[in-house]
Every structure is written in C-alpha cells, then in structure tokens.
C-alpha cells in the first residue's frame, strides 16, 4: 500500500509522487492508490488526456473515484477532490457518491448492470 503526494516547488513546479510502504518515491503524472485503484485506473486509462480543462479533469477524477467506490467496498461513500495549484490547494467538494452514480448512469450510460428496481 502506498500514498500519493502532490505539491509545488519553485524549482520543479507541480509535482506528483507515489510513495510506497518501503519509502520508495516514484515521480509521475497520474497515480491511483488504495484498494480500488484498479477500477479507478480503468476509467483514467480510457479517458485521460494531457490537455483536459480543469472542469473536465475534476469530472474525470470524480468518475474514477466513483468506479472504485462502486466496485470496492473499502473505498468509502464520499468523494473528496482537491486541486493543487501554485497559490495553494482548492477543495472541490465532499460529494456523496449516490447522486453522482445515478447522474453518471443516466447521462453516460455507464453501470448498465445496475437498476433501481428491487
């Protein structure tokens, strides 16, 4: 298990690292960590592109976390998004996954195996 560290330095600019449990640091542009990471990577691998707008990136992040939460019981029920910028970080909500799930299902046609019928 590891963690992700995002920040900004005057020398490097924006920086993102994956740090594993042994302390190894890996720099990169995109990481997922946690028990649901394979599900999040599936969304990111399919839809990430370098020139996303801020809003597109936030929506993609929400959907990647949503995929992890939908398939992995240990990934929680709320989505926290932060955008790290040179001036500091911006918190973009503490969102309940349920309304995001149903919006995504209806608008994008994803999660077709789930119905609202009991």
PDB file of C-alpha atoms in Angstrom:
ATOM      1  CA  UNK A   1       0.000   0.000   0.000  1.00  0.00           C
ATOM      2  CA  UNK A   2       1.217   3.497  -0.656  1.00  0.00           C
ATOM      3  CA  UNK A   3       0.218   7.112  -0.738  1.00  0.00           C
ATOM      4  CA  UNK A   4       0.144   9.915  -3.259  1.00  0.00           C
ATOM      5  CA  UNK A   5       1.830  13.246  -2.587  1.00  0.00           C
ATOM      6  CA  UNK A   6       1.038  16.338  -4.660  1.00  0.00           C
ATOM      7  CA  UNK A   7       2.699  19.700  -4.311  1.00  0.00           C
ATOM      8  CA  UNK A   8       4.526  22.595  -5.888  1.00  0.00           C
ATOM      9  CA  UNK A   9       8.131  23.748  -5.657  1.00  0.00           C
ATOM     10  CA  UNK A  10       9.793  26.842  -7.147  1.00  0.00           C
ATOM     11  CA  UNK A  11      12.412  24.622  -8.803  1.00  0.00           C
ATOM     12  CA  UNK A  12      10.181  21.869 -10.219  1.00  0.00           C
ATOM     13  CA  UNK A  13       6.761  23.472 -10.435  1.00  0.00           C
ATOM     14  CA  UNK A  14       3.903  20.999  -9.943  1.00  0.00           C
ATOM     15  CA  UNK A  15       4.993  17.584  -8.695  1.00  0.00           C
ATOM     16  CA  UNK A  16       3.198  14.302  -8.075  1.00  0.00           C
ATOM     17  CA  UNK A  17       4.753  11.298  -6.344  1.00  0.00           C
ATOM     18  CA  UNK A  18       3.693   7.799  -5.410  1.00  0.00           C
ATOM     19  CA  UNK A  19       5.350   6.710  -2.164  1.00  0.00           C
ATOM     20  CA  UNK A  20       5.181   3.015  -1.316  1.00  0.00           C
ATOM     21  CA  UNK A  21       5.263   1.437   2.126  1.00  0.00           C
ATOM     22  CA  UNK A  22       9.057   0.954   1.848  1.00  0.00           C
ATOM     23  CA  UNK A  23       9.587   4.673   1.253  1.00  0.00           C
ATOM     24  CA  UNK A  24      10.353   4.424  -2.457  1.00  0.00           C
ATOM     25  CA  UNK A  25       9.284   7.609  -4.268  1.00  0.00           C
ATOM     26  CA  UNK A  26       8.170   7.488  -7.878  1.00  0.00           C
ATOM     27  CA  UNK A  27       7.515  10.739  -9.759  1.00  0.00           C
ATOM     28  CA  UNK A  28       4.746  10.740 -12.349  1.00  0.00           C
ATOM     29  CA  UNK A  29       1.776  12.489 -13.901  1.00  0.00           C
ATOM     30  CA  UNK A  30      -1.017  10.125 -12.860  1.00  0.00           C
ATOM     31  CA  UNK A  31      -1.405   7.721  -9.934  1.00  0.00           C
ATOM     32  CA  UNK A  32      -4.158   5.810  -8.172  1.00  0.00           C
ATOM     33  CA  UNK A  33      -3.685   4.375  -4.693  1.00  0.00           C
ATOM     34  CA  UNK A  34      -5.789   2.198  -2.439  1.00  0.00           C
ATOM     35  CA  UNK A  35      -7.817  -0.976  -2.665  1.00  0.00           C
ATOM     36  CA  UNK A  36      -9.999   0.359  -5.501  1.00  0.00           C
ATOM     37  CA  UNK A  37      -7.124   1.644  -7.614  1.00  0.00           C
ATOM     38  CA  UNK A  38      -7.553  -0.878 -10.446  1.00  0.00           C
ATOM     39  CA  UNK A  39     -11.118   0.324 -11.038  1.00  0.00           C
ATOM     40  CA  UNK A  40     -10.041   3.981 -10.983  1.00  0.00           C
ATOM     41  CA  UNK A  41      -7.173   3.236 -13.392  1.00  0.00           C
ATOM     42  CA  UNK A  42      -9.686   1.674 -15.799  1.00  0.00           C
ATOM     43  CA  UNK A  43     -11.548   4.987 -16.099  1.00  0.00           C
ATOM     44  CA  UNK A  44      -8.377   7.086 -16.258  1.00  0.00           C
ATOM     45  CA  UNK A  45      -6.684   4.831 -18.824  1.00  0.00           C
ATOM     46  CA  UNK A  46      -9.737   5.075 -21.076  1.00  0.00           C
ATOM     47  CA  UNK A  47     -10.342   8.823 -20.847  1.00  0.00           C
ATOM     48  CA  UNK A  48      -7.321  10.758 -19.558  1.00  0.00           C
ATOM     49  CA  UNK A  49      -5.625  13.135 -21.979  1.00  0.00           C
ATOM     50  CA  UNK A  50      -2.959  15.707 -21.262  1.00  0.00           C
ATOM     51  CA  UNK A  51      -4.965  18.795 -22.292  1.00  0.00           C
ATOM     52  CA  UNK A  52      -8.083  18.394 -20.105  1.00  0.00           C
ATOM     53  CA  UNK A  53      -9.703  21.586 -18.879  1.00  0.00           C
ATOM     54  CA  UNK A  54      -9.940  21.992 -15.112  1.00  0.00           C
ATOM     55  CA  UNK A  55     -13.644  21.068 -15.157  1.00  0.00           C
ATOM     56  CA  UNK A  56     -13.020  18.019 -17.382  1.00  0.00           C
ATOM     57  CA  UNK A  57     -10.218  16.880 -15.064  1.00  0.00           C
ATOM     58  CA  UNK A  58     -12.408  17.263 -11.975  1.00  0.00           C
ATOM     59  CA  UNK A  59     -15.255  15.317 -13.611  1.00  0.00           C
ATOM     60  CA  UNK A  60     -12.858  12.580 -14.711  1.00  0.00           C
ATOM     61  CA  UNK A  61     -11.456  12.390 -11.179  1.00  0.00           C
ATOM     62  CA  UNK A  62     -14.974  12.065  -9.760  1.00  0.00           C
ATOM     63  CA  UNK A  63     -15.839   9.282 -12.186  1.00  0.00           C
ATOM     64  CA  UNK A  64     -12.579   7.411 -11.500  1.00  0.00           C
ATOM     65  CA  UNK A  65     -13.200   7.539  -7.748  1.00  0.00           C
ATOM     66  CA  UNK A  66     -16.845   6.606  -8.332  1.00  0.00           C
ATOM     67  CA  UNK A  67     -15.777   3.478 -10.248  1.00  0.00           C
ATOM     68  CA  UNK A  68     -13.525   2.465  -7.352  1.00  0.00           C
ATOM     69  CA  UNK A  69     -16.280   3.093  -4.814  1.00  0.00           C
ATOM     70  CA  UNK A  70     -18.868   1.199  -6.847  1.00  0.00           C
ATOM     71  CA  UNK A  71     -16.755  -1.967  -7.124  1.00  0.00           C
ATOM     72  CA  UNK A  72     -14.709  -1.851  -3.904  1.00  0.00           C
ATOM     73  CA  UNK A  73     -16.461  -1.860  -0.527  1.00  0.00           C
ATOM     74  CA  UNK A  74     -13.409  -0.375   1.211  1.00  0.00           C
ATOM     75  CA  UNK A  75     -13.287   2.770  -0.946  1.00  0.00           C
ATOM     76  CA  UNK A  76     -15.883   4.704   1.057  1.00  0.00           C
ATOM     77  CA  UNK A  77     -19.017   6.625   0.155  1.00  0.00           C
ATOM     78  CA  UNK A  78     -17.878  10.224  -0.339  1.00  0.00           C
ATOM     79  CA  UNK A  79     -15.675  11.826  -2.982  1.00  0.00           C
ATOM     80  CA  UNK A  80     -13.132  14.449  -1.903  1.00  0.00           C
ATOM     81  CA  UNK A  81     -11.357  16.331  -4.696  1.00  0.00           C
ATOM     82  CA  UNK A  82      -8.510  18.800  -4.295  1.00  0.00           C
ATOM     83  CA  UNK A  83      -6.741  20.811  -6.981  1.00  0.00           C
ATOM     84  CA  UNK A  84      -3.147  21.673  -6.063  1.00  0.00           C
ATOM     85  CA  UNK A  85      -2.040  24.954  -7.632  1.00  0.00           C
ATOM     86  CA  UNK A  86       0.928  27.275  -7.306  1.00  0.00           C
ATOM     87  CA  UNK A  87      -1.078  29.560  -4.991  1.00  0.00           C
ATOM     88  CA  UNK A  88      -2.198  26.642  -2.804  1.00  0.00           C
ATOM     89  CA  UNK A  89      -4.888  23.990  -2.926  1.00  0.00           C
ATOM     90  CA  UNK A  90      -8.588  24.282  -3.686  1.00  0.00           C
ATOM     91  CA  UNK A  91     -11.129  21.845  -2.236  1.00  0.00           C
ATOM     92  CA  UNK A  92     -13.766  20.905  -4.802  1.00  0.00           C
ATOM     93  CA  UNK A  93     -16.361  19.310  -2.596  1.00  0.00           C
ATOM     94  CA  UNK A  94     -17.148  16.433  -0.321  1.00  0.00           C
ATOM     95  CA  UNK A  95     -19.691  14.714  -2.540  1.00  0.00           C
ATOM     96  CA  UNK A  96     -21.966  11.792  -1.743  1.00  0.00           C
ATOM     97  CA  UNK A  97     -21.369   9.161  -4.413  1.00  0.00           C
ATOM     98  CA  UNK A  98     -25.056   8.165  -4.738  1.00  0.00           C
ATOM     99  CA  UNK A  99     -26.329  11.173  -6.766  1.00  0.00           C
ATOM    100  CA  UNK A 100     -23.119  11.194  -8.835  1.00  0.00           C
ATOM    101  CA  UNK A 101     -23.588   7.482  -9.532  1.00  0.00           C
ATOM    102  CA  UNK A 102     -27.150   7.907 -10.825  1.00  0.00           C
ATOM    103  CA  UNK A 103     -26.253  11.017 -12.862  1.00  0.00           C
ATOM    104  CA  UNK A 104     -23.355   9.130 -14.456  1.00  0.00           C
ATOM    105  CA  UNK A 105     -25.537   6.098 -15.124  1.00  0.00           C
ATOM    106  CA  UNK A 106     -28.301   8.125 -16.778  1.00  0.00           C
ATOM    107  CA  UNK A 107     -26.156  10.639 -18.695  1.00  0.00           C
ATOM    108  CA  UNK A 108     -23.283   8.427 -19.845  1.00  0.00           C
ATOM    109  CA  UNK A 109     -24.976   5.027 -19.883  1.00  0.00           C
ATOM    110  CA  UNK A 110     -22.353   3.551 -17.554  1.00  0.00           C
ATOM    111  CA  UNK A 111     -23.082   0.930 -14.858  1.00  0.00           C
ATOM    112  CA  UNK A 112     -25.667  -0.713 -17.130  1.00  0.00           C
ATOM    113  CA  UNK A 113     -25.809  -3.768 -14.863  1.00  0.00           C
ATOM    114  CA  UNK A 114     -27.449  -1.702 -12.086  1.00  0.00           C
ATOM    115  CA  UNK A 115     -31.175  -0.948 -11.978  1.00  0.00           C
ATOM    116  CA  UNK A 116     -33.317   0.894  -9.458  1.00  0.00           C
ATOM    117  CA  UNK A 117     -35.824  -1.985  -9.284  1.00  0.00           C
ATOM    118  CA  UNK A 118     -35.837  -4.030  -6.092  1.00  0.00           C
TER     119      UNK A 118
END
